[in-house]
């Protein structure tokens, strides 16, 4: 058997209503003065109120940094670091979607270690220590609460990653009640993001692809496949919301240890340059990348096809099953109301060569793809998706 390592968040708490009692947990984990990192939309919706109330009742002095934008910028990270320094933060609580959690992670690192962000980019370069860190996801998509990765937009366009086990938080607090009001479009896009994590983790060529990631990816796909339509069209369904949050976390654990590949590499220029939401960016290229990969990965995709679409269980032969799987994924995006072509989101045909060049910068992801991708291949895939 192939040797492997598996790292994850040491404590995962999954409980409806858990965010309302975060104070007792934060007292133990975050010291007296936590920095609470979130986004302005969640603040306006009042989604943070119960958690902030609980932190106050627990006697903690909380400073709220609520300026995180989607695809967060380095300037936002540095502003949050300043806020943390000014209050002499003893810990960091990230509360929100992947954007807020990613900012919280890197802020905890920079505050705890004093290291420069430029020394931390890439895989394994962040040294730590970091400040104590608790992450509370409010979308069911990125799995950031259990991944060692933080994705930050640099220079307005380039999405760059810090990847190091030091970024895994001390606690992931999963409260599906927080996701009940997630709008249908965000539920759909983030849900497909989680599915992509599981699919890419399962088929990853990374040397650390391992049996735990494979098992987690398959269970994630079962939960996500069975519940994504209900979560999108009946958002108040608590069981579906719970299953989506759990599925997204399991997919996060899978790809944290068996990293994602070309779907993400080709999605990043769409998010970085055109500021299309991350999950939608993935959905736009998903079927086209899988079709490109099929000559090398058909049997892997066939193995997981029935996890998402149980009626594909009877499909004969890896090639046919893989083709049916890709068609069904494409139809699912459409059914969920997501745009399906790059031209639908304002990308011009003339933009595609620049995007292909940009995608090639994501070498840390492309090396994991089941099939080698050249710049010409990336352009062909974008043309098919356009
Ligand atoms: P997001 O955090 O950018 O949030 C998107 C929108 O959803 C925001 O307007 C937010 O206010 C709103 N929102 C969030 N939760 C809500 C709720 N419960 N109710 C109502 N509105 C809510 O979206 P995301 O897709 O979760 O995160 C995307 C970011 O995560 C990207 O920057 C992406 O690169 C990154 N990412 C990170 C990892 C990782 O492992 N660290 C993995 C995948 C993606």
Short mmCIF file of C-alpha atoms and ligand atoms in Angstrom, two decimals:
data_model
loop_
_atom_site.label_atom_id
_atom_site.label_comp_id
_atom_site.label_asym_id
_atom_site.label_seq_id
_atom_site.Cartn_x
_atom_site.Cartn_y
_atom_site.Cartn_z
CA UNK A 1 0.00 0.00 0.00
CA UNK A 2 1.08 3.52 -0.88
CA UNK A 3 2.30 5.53 2.15
CA UNK A 4 0.28 8.66 2.96
CA UNK A 5 -0.34 11.39 5.53
CA UNK A 6 -3.75 12.62 6.63
CA UNK A 7 -4.19 15.92 8.45
CA UNK A 8 -7.45 17.43 9.59
CA UNK A 9 -8.97 19.81 12.10
CA UNK A 10 -8.58 18.12 15.48
CA UNK A 11 -12.07 19.00 16.77
CA UNK A 12 -15.18 19.11 14.59
CA UNK A 13 -18.45 20.03 16.32
CA UNK A 14 -21.61 19.46 14.27
CA UNK A 15 -24.81 20.58 16.01
CA UNK A 16 -27.82 22.64 14.97
CA UNK A 17 -27.76 25.78 17.12
CA UNK A 18 -24.09 25.35 18.12
CA UNK A 19 -23.17 28.91 17.09
CA UNK A 20 -25.50 30.31 19.75
CA UNK A 21 -23.27 28.73 22.43
CA UNK A 22 -19.91 29.55 20.91
CA UNK A 23 -18.91 31.58 23.99
CA UNK A 24 -18.18 28.57 26.21
CA UNK A 25 -16.00 27.02 23.51
CA UNK A 26 -14.20 30.28 22.68
CA UNK A 27 -13.33 30.90 26.34
CA UNK A 28 -11.32 27.69 26.30
CA UNK A 29 -9.90 28.12 22.80
CA UNK A 30 -9.43 31.80 21.97
CA UNK A 31 -8.30 33.60 25.12
CA UNK A 32 -9.85 36.80 26.46
CA UNK A 33 -9.74 38.95 23.28
CA UNK A 34 -10.78 37.17 20.08
CA UNK A 35 -10.85 38.94 16.71
CA UNK A 36 -14.13 38.02 14.97
CA UNK A 37 -13.67 37.99 11.18
CA UNK A 38 -16.75 38.10 8.95
CA UNK A 39 -18.31 39.85 5.94
CA UNK A 40 -20.60 42.89 5.79
CA UNK A 41 -23.53 40.93 4.27
CA UNK A 42 -23.69 38.51 7.18
CA UNK A 43 -23.44 41.38 9.65
CA UNK A 44 -26.35 43.17 7.95
CA UNK A 45 -28.45 40.01 7.97
CA UNK A 46 -27.91 39.70 11.74
CA UNK A 47 -26.47 36.21 11.28
CA UNK A 48 -23.57 36.97 13.64
CA UNK A 49 -25.74 38.40 16.44
CA UNK A 50 -26.37 35.24 18.47
CA UNK A 51 -22.70 34.20 18.30
CA UNK A 52 -21.51 37.69 19.28
CA UNK A 53 -24.05 37.73 22.12
CA UNK A 54 -22.75 34.40 23.39
CA UNK A 55 -19.13 35.61 23.25
CA UNK A 56 -20.10 38.73 25.22
CA UNK A 57 -21.97 36.67 27.82
CA UNK A 58 -18.86 34.52 28.23
CA UNK A 59 -16.99 37.66 29.29
CA UNK A 60 -14.81 37.93 26.17
CA UNK A 61 -13.78 41.26 24.70
CA UNK A 62 -14.48 40.86 21.00
CA UNK A 63 -13.39 43.11 18.16
CA UNK A 64 -15.38 42.55 14.96
CA UNK A 65 -13.66 42.89 11.60
CA UNK A 66 -16.53 42.74 9.09
CA UNK A 67 -14.96 44.00 5.86
CA UNK A 68 -14.22 40.69 4.12
CA UNK A 69 -15.26 40.75 0.46
CA UNK A 70 -15.82 37.77 -1.86
CA UNK A 71 -12.46 36.53 -3.20
CA UNK A 72 -10.74 38.49 -0.42
CA UNK A 73 -7.81 40.74 -1.24
CA UNK A 74 -4.43 40.98 0.44
CA UNK A 75 -5.35 44.55 1.48
CA UNK A 76 -8.29 43.11 3.46
CA UNK A 77 -6.02 40.57 5.13
CA UNK A 78 -3.58 43.31 6.14
CA UNK A 79 -6.40 45.53 7.46
CA UNK A 80 -7.62 42.62 9.60
CA UNK A 81 -4.07 42.01 10.86
CA UNK A 82 -3.92 45.69 11.87
CA UNK A 83 -7.24 45.36 13.70
CA UNK A 84 -5.91 42.29 15.50
CA UNK A 85 -2.67 44.03 16.48
CA UNK A 86 -4.52 47.11 17.73
CA UNK A 87 -6.57 45.00 20.17
CA UNK A 88 -3.72 42.62 21.02
CA UNK A 89 -5.86 39.67 19.87
CA UNK A 90 -5.49 36.40 21.75
CA UNK A 91 -7.33 34.33 19.12
CA UNK A 92 -9.28 34.53 15.87
CA UNK A 93 -12.85 33.40 15.07
CA UNK A 94 -13.68 33.14 11.36
CA UNK A 95 -17.44 33.28 10.73
CA UNK A 96 -18.85 33.12 7.20
CA UNK A 97 -18.24 31.61 3.81
CA UNK A 98 -14.85 30.55 2.49
CA UNK A 99 -13.83 34.19 2.05
CA UNK A 100 -14.14 35.02 5.76
CA UNK A 101 -12.64 31.71 6.88
CA UNK A 102 -9.65 32.10 4.55
CA UNK A 103 -8.96 35.61 5.85
CA UNK A 104 -9.28 34.43 9.46
CA UNK A 105 -6.78 31.63 8.84
CA UNK A 106 -4.05 33.76 7.35
CA UNK A 107 -4.66 36.56 9.89
CA UNK A 108 -4.21 34.06 12.75
CA UNK A 109 -0.94 33.01 11.10
CA UNK A 110 0.43 36.51 10.56
CA UNK A 111 -0.58 37.68 14.06
CA UNK A 112 0.81 34.59 15.75
CA UNK A 113 4.10 34.27 13.93
CA UNK A 114 4.90 37.77 12.76
CA UNK A 115 6.07 36.20 9.47
CA UNK A 116 5.71 38.10 6.20
CA UNK A 117 2.95 36.99 3.84
CA UNK A 118 5.46 36.86 0.97
CA UNK A 119 7.35 34.13 2.80
CA UNK A 120 4.16 32.14 3.37
CA UNK A 121 2.71 31.76 -0.17
CA UNK A 122 2.82 28.26 -1.64
CA UNK A 123 2.84 24.80 -0.15
CA UNK A 124 4.49 24.20 3.22
CA UNK A 125 6.17 27.60 3.52
CA UNK A 126 4.09 29.02 6.40
CA UNK A 127 5.86 28.16 9.63
CA UNK A 128 3.70 29.52 12.46
CA UNK A 129 2.93 29.50 15.28
CA UNK A 130 -0.51 30.96 14.69
CA UNK A 131 -3.04 32.35 17.14
CA UNK A 132 -5.78 29.98 18.36
CA UNK A 133 -8.38 29.66 15.63
CA UNK A 134 -12.07 28.65 15.53
CA UNK A 135 -13.90 28.53 12.18
CA UNK A 136 -17.67 28.63 11.70
CA UNK A 137 -18.80 28.07 8.08
CA UNK A 138 -22.06 29.67 6.89
CA UNK A 139 -21.93 28.26 3.34
CA UNK A 140 -21.85 24.56 2.47
CA UNK A 141 -19.14 24.61 -0.15
CA UNK A 142 -15.50 25.39 0.45
CA UNK A 143 -14.77 23.08 3.37
CA UNK A 144 -12.23 25.72 4.40
CA UNK A 145 -12.90 24.86 8.07
CA UNK A 146 -10.99 21.59 7.56
CA UNK A 147 -8.43 22.53 4.91
CA UNK A 148 -4.86 23.79 5.33
CA UNK A 149 -5.43 26.34 2.55
CA UNK A 150 -6.20 30.05 2.38
CA UNK A 151 -6.91 31.66 -1.00
CA UNK A 152 -6.23 35.38 -1.32
CA UNK A 153 -6.52 37.62 -4.38
CA UNK A 154 -3.30 39.51 -5.08
CA UNK A 155 -2.91 42.53 -7.35
CA UNK A 156 -6.63 42.54 -8.17
CA UNK A 157 -6.54 39.43 -10.37
CA UNK A 158 -4.31 36.58 -9.23
CA UNK A 159 -5.71 34.06 -6.73
CA UNK A 160 -2.79 32.87 -4.61
CA UNK A 161 -2.72 30.22 -1.92
CA UNK A 162 -1.02 29.65 1.40
CA UNK A 163 -1.11 25.94 2.12
CA UNK A 164 0.26 24.54 5.37
CA UNK A 165 -1.12 22.29 8.11
CA UNK A 166 -0.52 25.22 10.49
CA UNK A 167 -3.65 26.81 8.95
CA UNK A 168 -5.91 23.97 10.08
CA UNK A 169 -8.02 25.54 12.86
CA UNK A 170 -8.28 24.19 16.40
CA UNK A 171 -12.05 23.79 16.06
CA UNK A 172 -14.53 23.67 13.18
CA UNK A 173 -18.00 24.53 14.47
CA UNK A 174 -20.71 23.37 12.05
CA UNK A 175 -24.17 24.75 12.71
CA UNK A 176 -26.56 24.02 9.82
CA UNK A 177 -29.07 26.57 11.20
CA UNK A 178 -26.71 29.28 9.94
CA UNK A 179 -27.25 28.11 6.36
CA UNK A 180 -31.08 28.13 6.37
CA UNK A 181 -31.26 31.58 4.77
CA UNK A 182 -28.52 31.04 2.21
CA UNK A 183 -30.01 32.26 -1.11
CA UNK A 184 -30.72 29.63 -3.77
CA UNK A 185 -28.02 30.85 -6.18
CA UNK A 186 -25.29 30.75 -3.49
CA UNK A 187 -26.57 27.37 -2.24
CA UNK A 188 -26.30 25.99 -5.79
CA UNK A 189 -22.86 27.43 -6.56
CA UNK A 190 -21.30 26.51 -3.22
CA UNK A 191 -22.90 23.05 -3.34
CA UNK A 192 -21.36 22.37 -6.75
CA UNK A 193 -18.04 23.67 -5.38
CA UNK A 194 -18.20 20.98 -2.68
CA UNK A 195 -19.00 18.32 -5.30
CA UNK A 196 -16.01 19.43 -7.37
CA UNK A 197 -13.78 19.09 -4.29
CA UNK A 198 -14.89 15.49 -3.84
CA UNK A 199 -14.63 14.60 -7.56
CA UNK A 200 -11.18 16.15 -7.95
CA UNK A 201 -9.92 14.65 -4.66
CA UNK A 202 -11.09 11.19 -5.73
CA UNK A 203 -9.32 11.37 -9.12
CA UNK A 204 -6.28 13.37 -7.95
CA UNK A 205 -2.92 12.20 -9.28
CA UNK A 206 -1.23 13.62 -6.18
CA UNK A 207 1.12 11.13 -4.53
CA UNK A 208 -0.79 11.61 -1.28
CA UNK A 209 -4.14 10.46 -2.72
CA UNK A 210 -5.15 8.04 -0.01
CA UNK A 211 -7.91 5.65 1.07
CA UNK A 212 -9.32 8.06 3.67
CA UNK A 213 -9.74 10.84 1.13
CA UNK A 214 -11.37 8.43 -1.31
CA UNK A 215 -13.83 7.20 1.30
CA UNK A 216 -14.64 10.76 2.44
CA UNK A 217 -15.08 11.94 -1.15
CA UNK A 218 -17.58 9.20 -1.88
CA UNK A 219 -19.64 9.82 1.27
CA UNK A 220 -19.55 13.55 0.51
CA UNK A 221 -20.87 12.91 -3.00
CA UNK A 222 -23.70 10.73 -1.67
CA UNK A 223 -24.79 13.46 0.76
CA UNK A 224 -24.38 16.31 -1.73
CA UNK A 225 -25.96 14.46 -4.65
CA UNK A 226 -29.00 13.44 -2.62
CA UNK A 227 -29.60 16.86 -1.07
CA UNK A 228 -28.44 19.64 -3.36
CA UNK A 229 -31.75 20.06 -5.20
CA UNK A 230 -33.78 20.13 -1.97
CA UNK A 231 -31.36 22.64 -0.39
CA UNK A 232 -31.63 24.91 -3.44
CA UNK A 233 -35.40 24.73 -3.97
CA UNK A 234 -36.53 24.28 -0.36
CA UNK A 235 -33.89 26.18 1.60
CA UNK A 236 -35.65 25.83 4.94
CA UNK A 237 -35.35 22.03 4.85
CA UNK A 238 -33.16 21.39 7.89
CA UNK A 239 -32.20 17.83 6.97
CA UNK A 240 -31.01 18.88 3.52
CA UNK A 241 -29.08 21.86 4.95
CA UNK A 242 -27.42 19.60 7.52
CA UNK A 243 -26.48 17.03 4.90
CA UNK A 244 -25.00 19.73 2.64
CA UNK A 245 -22.89 21.20 5.46
CA UNK A 246 -21.66 17.75 6.46
CA UNK A 247 -20.99 16.80 2.83
CA UNK A 248 -19.05 19.96 2.23
CA UNK A 249 -16.91 19.32 5.32
CA UNK A 250 -16.21 15.71 4.29
CA UNK A 251 -15.26 16.87 0.78
CA UNK A 252 -12.97 19.44 2.44
CA UNK A 253 -11.25 16.73 4.47
CA UNK A 254 -10.85 14.67 1.29
CA UNK A 255 -9.22 17.38 -0.83
CA UNK A 256 -7.21 18.78 2.06
CA UNK A 257 -5.18 15.58 1.77
CA UNK A 258 -5.66 14.65 -1.89
CA UNK A 259 -5.60 18.04 -3.57
CA UNK A 260 -7.83 19.41 -6.31
CA UNK A 261 -6.71 19.85 -9.90
CA UNK A 262 -7.57 21.37 -13.29
CA UNK A 263 -11.20 22.32 -12.58
CA UNK A 264 -9.91 24.63 -9.87
CA UNK A 265 -6.89 25.78 -11.90
CA UNK A 266 -9.18 26.85 -14.76
CA UNK A 267 -11.79 28.32 -12.40
CA UNK A 268 -9.33 30.67 -10.69
CA UNK A 269 -8.86 33.07 -13.64
CA UNK A 270 -12.67 33.28 -13.94
CA UNK A 271 -12.93 34.35 -10.29
CA UNK A 272 -9.72 36.37 -10.20
CA UNK A 273 -10.23 38.42 -13.39
CA UNK A 274 -14.03 38.56 -13.70
CA UNK A 275 -15.05 38.18 -10.03
CA UNK A 276 -17.48 35.38 -10.77
CA UNK A 277 -18.36 33.52 -7.52
CA UNK A 278 -15.97 30.66 -6.90
CA UNK A 279 -18.54 27.84 -7.01
CA UNK A 280 -20.04 29.13 -10.26
CA UNK A 281 -16.54 29.44 -11.77
CA UNK A 282 -16.00 25.75 -11.00
CA UNK A 283 -19.41 24.77 -12.35
CA UNK A 284 -18.74 26.58 -15.64
CA UNK A 285 -15.66 24.51 -16.46
CA UNK A 286 -16.52 21.25 -14.65
CA UNK A 287 -18.03 19.17 -17.50
CA UNK A 288 -15.44 20.40 -19.99
CA UNK A 289 -12.46 19.52 -17.79
CA UNK A 290 -13.93 16.11 -16.97
CA UNK A 291 -14.49 15.45 -20.69
CA UNK A 292 -10.86 16.40 -21.34
CA UNK A 293 -9.71 14.10 -18.50
CA UNK A 294 -11.91 11.17 -19.54
CA UNK A 295 -9.27 9.36 -21.65
CA UNK A 296 -7.19 8.96 -18.47
CA UNK A 297 -9.83 9.07 -15.73
CA UNK A 298 -13.00 7.43 -17.09
CA UNK A 299 -12.79 4.46 -14.74
CA UNK A 300 -12.33 6.74 -11.70
CA UNK A 301 -15.30 8.89 -12.68
CA UNK A 302 -17.34 5.75 -13.33
CA UNK A 303 -16.58 4.54 -9.78
CA UNK A 304 -18.21 7.62 -8.24
CA UNK A 305 -20.98 8.27 -10.78
CA UNK A 306 -23.63 6.35 -8.86
CA UNK A 307 -22.70 8.08 -5.59
CA UNK A 308 -24.09 11.30 -7.06
CA UNK A 309 -26.74 9.79 -9.38
CA UNK A 310 -27.79 6.38 -7.95
CA UNK A 311 -29.62 5.44 -11.16
CA UNK A 312 -26.26 5.31 -12.98
CA UNK A 313 -25.42 2.16 -10.96
CA UNK A 314 -26.61 -0.05 -13.80
CA UNK A 315 -24.61 1.80 -16.47
CA UNK A 316 -22.41 -0.63 -18.41
CA UNK A 317 -18.70 0.00 -19.00
CA UNK A 318 -16.45 2.75 -17.65
CA UNK A 319 -16.55 4.90 -20.82
CA UNK A 320 -20.34 4.95 -21.05
CA UNK A 321 -20.81 5.50 -17.33
CA UNK A 322 -18.26 8.33 -17.33
CA UNK A 323 -19.95 10.01 -20.30
CA UNK A 324 -23.37 9.72 -18.63
CA UNK A 325 -21.93 11.11 -15.38
CA UNK A 326 -20.53 14.18 -17.13
CA UNK A 327 -23.81 14.83 -18.98
CA UNK A 328 -25.78 14.52 -15.75
CA UNK A 329 -23.46 16.94 -13.92
CA UNK A 330 -23.91 19.43 -16.72
CA UNK A 331 -27.70 19.03 -16.60
CA UNK A 332 -27.64 19.38 -12.81
CA UNK A 333 -25.98 22.82 -13.00
CA UNK A 334 -28.67 23.92 -15.43
CA UNK A 335 -31.44 22.53 -13.26
CA UNK A 336 -30.04 24.38 -10.24
CA UNK A 337 -30.30 27.64 -12.18
CA UNK A 338 -26.57 28.20 -12.64
CA UNK A 339 -25.26 29.77 -15.82
CA UNK A 340 -23.55 27.14 -17.94
CA UNK A 341 -21.47 29.06 -20.50
CA UNK A 342 -18.61 31.50 -20.05
CA UNK A 343 -20.33 33.93 -22.43
CA UNK A 344 -23.34 33.99 -20.04
CA UNK A 345 -21.22 35.60 -17.31
CA UNK A 346 -19.78 38.40 -19.46
CA UNK A 347 -16.55 36.72 -20.60
CA UNK A 348 -15.63 37.54 -24.21
CA UNK A 349 -14.07 35.07 -26.63
CA UNK A 350 -11.05 37.38 -26.86
CA UNK A 351 -10.49 36.94 -23.09
CA UNK A 352 -9.89 33.20 -23.37
CA UNK A 353 -6.16 33.21 -24.34
CA UNK A 354 -5.30 35.41 -21.37
CA UNK A 355 -7.28 33.14 -19.08
CA UNK A 356 -5.46 30.07 -20.43
CA UNK A 357 -2.11 31.76 -19.74
CA UNK A 358 -3.24 32.61 -16.20
CA UNK A 359 -4.51 29.10 -15.51
CA UNK A 360 -1.04 27.73 -16.28
CA UNK A 361 0.30 29.61 -13.23
CA UNK A 362 -1.67 27.20 -11.02
CA UNK A 363 1.04 24.56 -11.18
CA UNK A 364 0.33 23.43 -7.58
CA UNK A 365 -3.11 22.30 -8.84
CA UNK A 366 -2.35 21.22 -12.40
CA UNK A 367 0.20 18.65 -11.21
CA UNK A 368 -2.67 16.78 -9.54
CA UNK A 369 -4.78 16.51 -12.68
CA UNK A 370 -5.25 12.97 -14.04
CA UNK A 371 -4.20 14.25 -17.48
CA UNK A 372 -1.42 16.75 -18.29
CA UNK A 373 -2.78 20.15 -19.30
CA UNK A 374 -0.88 22.46 -21.66
CA UNK A 375 -1.77 26.09 -22.32
CA UNK A 376 -3.23 25.00 -25.67
CA UNK A 377 -5.38 22.41 -23.85
CA UNK A 378 -6.57 25.05 -21.37
CA UNK A 379 -7.59 27.26 -24.28
CA UNK A 380 -9.45 24.39 -25.95
CA UNK A 381 -11.30 23.67 -22.70
CA UNK A 382 -12.22 27.35 -22.27
CA UNK A 383 -13.44 27.48 -25.90
CA UNK A 384 -15.66 24.46 -25.26
CA UNK A 385 -17.01 26.16 -22.10
CA UNK A 386 -17.56 29.49 -23.88
P1 LIG B 1 -18.12 33.76 0.19
O1 LIG B 1 -17.53 33.54 1.53
O2 LIG B 1 -17.37 34.63 -0.75
O3 LIG B 1 -19.59 34.35 0.39
C1 LIG B 1 -20.41 34.62 -0.73
C2 LIG B 1 -21.62 35.42 -0.31
O4 LIG B 1 -22.49 34.61 0.45
C3 LIG B 1 -21.30 36.65 0.56
O5 LIG B 1 -22.02 37.74 0.05
C4 LIG B 1 -21.84 36.26 1.92
O6 LIG B 1 -22.29 37.37 2.67
C5 LIG B 1 -22.98 35.33 1.55
N1 LIG B 1 -23.32 34.37 2.60
C6 LIG B 1 -22.48 33.51 3.21
N2 LIG B 1 -23.15 32.76 4.09
C7 LIG B 1 -24.45 33.16 4.05
C8 LIG B 1 -25.63 32.76 4.73
N3 LIG B 1 -25.63 31.75 5.60
N4 LIG B 1 -26.78 33.40 4.45
C9 LIG B 1 -26.82 34.39 3.53
N5 LIG B 1 -25.73 34.81 2.83
C10 LIG B 1 -24.56 34.20 3.10
O7 LIG B 1 -18.45 32.40 -0.56
P2 LIG B 1 -17.81 30.93 -0.52
O8 LIG B 1 -18.16 30.30 -1.80
O9 LIG B 1 -18.17 30.24 0.72
O10 LIG B 1 -16.23 31.20 -0.48
C11 LIG B 1 -15.51 31.49 -1.64
C12 LIG B 1 -14.05 31.75 -1.28
O11 LIG B 1 -13.49 30.60 -0.67
C13 LIG B 1 -13.22 32.03 -2.54
O12 LIG B 1 -12.28 33.06 -2.27
C14 LIG B 1 -12.51 30.71 -2.78
O13 LIG B 1 -11.30 30.86 -3.48
C15 LIG B 1 -12.28 30.24 -1.36
N6 LIG B 1 -12.09 28.79 -1.22
C16 LIG B 1 -11.27 28.37 -0.24
C17 LIG B 1 -11.05 27.04 -0.03
C18 LIG B 1 -10.13 26.59 1.06
O14 LIG B 1 -9.86 25.41 1.20
N7 LIG B 1 -9.64 27.47 1.87
C19 LIG B 1 -11.69 26.09 -0.83
C20 LIG B 1 -12.54 26.53 -1.82
C21 LIG B 1 -12.75 27.89 -2.00
#
